[in-house]
Amino acid sequence: MSDLLSVCDIKNDVENILEIAKKFKEGKIEGKPLEGKALAMIFQKSSTRTRVSFDVGMYQLGGRPIFLSSSDLQMGRGEPISDTAKVLSRFVDGIMIRAIEHDDVVELAEYSDVPVISGLTNLEHPCQALADMLTIKEHLGEFKGKKLCFVGDGNNVCNSLLLITAILGMDMSVACPEGYEPNEEILKKAEKLANENNAKITITSDIKEAVSNSDTIYTDVWVSMGDEAEEAKRQKDLSPYQVNKELMSYANPDAIFMHCLPAIRGEEVTSEVIDGPQSVIYDEAENRLHAQKAVLYHFLG
């Protein structure tokens, strides 16, 4: 049995999972491969794309998704995570959790007898990264020789993108102000993977340097759930890193724009860019469904 808590957990399976996702999208995998199976979906954080894509994905595969908010579980009233993991393992075939703390997901997986899939933590967002790579493959055709530039806060999405691009041999740069760099431990892992796969990673506060020769420009909200107390400071620090028409002009002419959503137009990205011809955000959002189905098929099939 294995879990998906980090992109590193699937470093030998990324390309296979992406190929399965592509086949699901093309309708080449038929039947109900997860018929009779159940997935517990624990949400400590609100969600649109993660909840709907896992729910619909499990349904389309013939299985039963069970939505559980914190208020639905005794875990929300102080039951140990270990007890919750052991009990759910007797009922379901897999657990997907969208959590606040990464350590909680690690603990859940430690005591679970069924696969645990991270739907997001404060450290990583591996399922988003898979959907992003599926989108990039569709629009750019390949990973090697291409460059992704992440602009803004080096957050959980950025962390997972660093790992997955390194695994696939794609260059990645991060343009961020001092104090907003990606997680140090994640960065070390990503740099090791990049060296193994002839990819290059650059972390810089110089936006022009980061964006130059990029094939993909990616950003996320400046104030994530849980960062609301720092909203004013974050907006001030990150305002020079807004993705706008001028910034896009530094990238390759046919570069695509990506955002994991939700987006705040006028803050991290202008309407001109996110609603413009280079934006692929809705393909990216749709691909959450196909990537999620591939993950469920891989871990529960």
Coordinates of N, CA, C and O in Angstrom, one line a residue, residues 16-22 24 61 130 288-300:
N16 N 3.4 7.8 -15.8 CA 2.3 6.8 -16.0 C 1.0 7.3 -15.5 O 0.0 7.1 -16.2
I17 N 0.9 8.0 -14.4 CA -0.3 8.6 -14.0 C -0.8 9.7 -15.0 O -2.0 9.7 -15.3
L18 N 0.1 10.5 -15.5 CA -0.3 11.5 -16.5 C -0.8 10.8 -17.8 O -1.8 11.3 -18.4
E19 N -0.3 9.6 -18.2 CA -0.8 8.9 -19.3 C -2.1 8.3 -19.1 O -3.0 8.4 -20.0
I20 N -2.4 7.9 -17.9 CA -3.7 7.4 -17.5 C -4.7 8.5 -17.5 O -5.8 8.3 -18.0
A21 N -4.3 9.7 -17.0 CA -5.2 10.8 -17.0 C -5.6 11.2 -18.5 O -6.7 11.6 -18.7
K22 N -4.6 11.2 -19.3 CA -4.8 11.5 -20.8 C -5.8 10.5 -21.4 O -6.7 10.9 -22.1
F24 N -8.1 8.8 -19.7 CA -9.5 9.1 -19.2 C -10.1 10.2 -19.9 O -11.3 10.2 -20.3
L61 N -16.0 6.6 -11.9 CA -15.2 5.3 -11.8 C -16.1 4.2 -11.2 O -15.6 3.1 -11.1
L130 N -0.2 17.6 -10.7 CA -0.5 16.6 -11.7 C -1.4 17.2 -12.8 O -1.1 17.0 -14.0
R288 N -8.2 18.9 -13.4 CA -8.2 18.3 -12.1 C -9.0 17.1 -12.1 O -8.7 16.1 -11.4
L289 N -10.1 17.0 -12.8 CA -11.0 15.8 -12.8 C -10.2 14.6 -13.4 O -10.2 13.6 -12.8
H290 N -9.6 14.8 -14.5 CA -8.9 13.7 -15.2 C -7.7 13.2 -14.4 O -7.4 12.0 -14.3
A291 N -7.0 14.2 -13.8 CA -5.8 13.8 -13.0 C -6.3 13.1 -11.7 O -5.7 12.1 -11.3
Q292 N -7.4 13.6 -11.1 CA -7.9 12.9 -9.9 C -8.3 11.5 -10.2 O -8.1 10.6 -9.4
K293 N -9.0 11.3 -11.3 CA -9.4 10.0 -11.7 C -8.2 9.1 -11.9 O -8.2 7.9 -11.5
A294 N -7.1 9.6 -12.5 CA -5.9 8.8 -12.6 C -5.3 8.4 -11.3 O -4.8 7.3 -11.1
V295 N -5.3 9.4 -10.4 CA -4.8 9.1 -9.0 C -5.6 8.1 -8.3 O -5.1 7.1 -7.7
L296 N -6.9 8.2 -8.4 CA -7.8 7.2 -7.7 C -7.6 5.8 -8.4 O -7.6 4.8 -7.7
Y297 N -7.5 5.8 -9.7 CA -7.3 4.5 -10.4 C -6.0 3.9 -10.0 O -5.9 2.7 -9.8
H298 N -4.9 4.7 -9.8 CA -3.6 4.3 -9.5 C -3.5 3.7 -8.1 O -2.9 2.7 -7.8
F299 N -4.2 4.4 -7.1 CA -4.1 4.0 -5.7 C -5.2 3.1 -5.2 O -4.9 2.3 -4.3
L300 N -6.3 3.1 -5.8 CA -7.4 2.3 -5.4 C -7.8 1.2 -6.4 O -8.6 0.3 -6.0

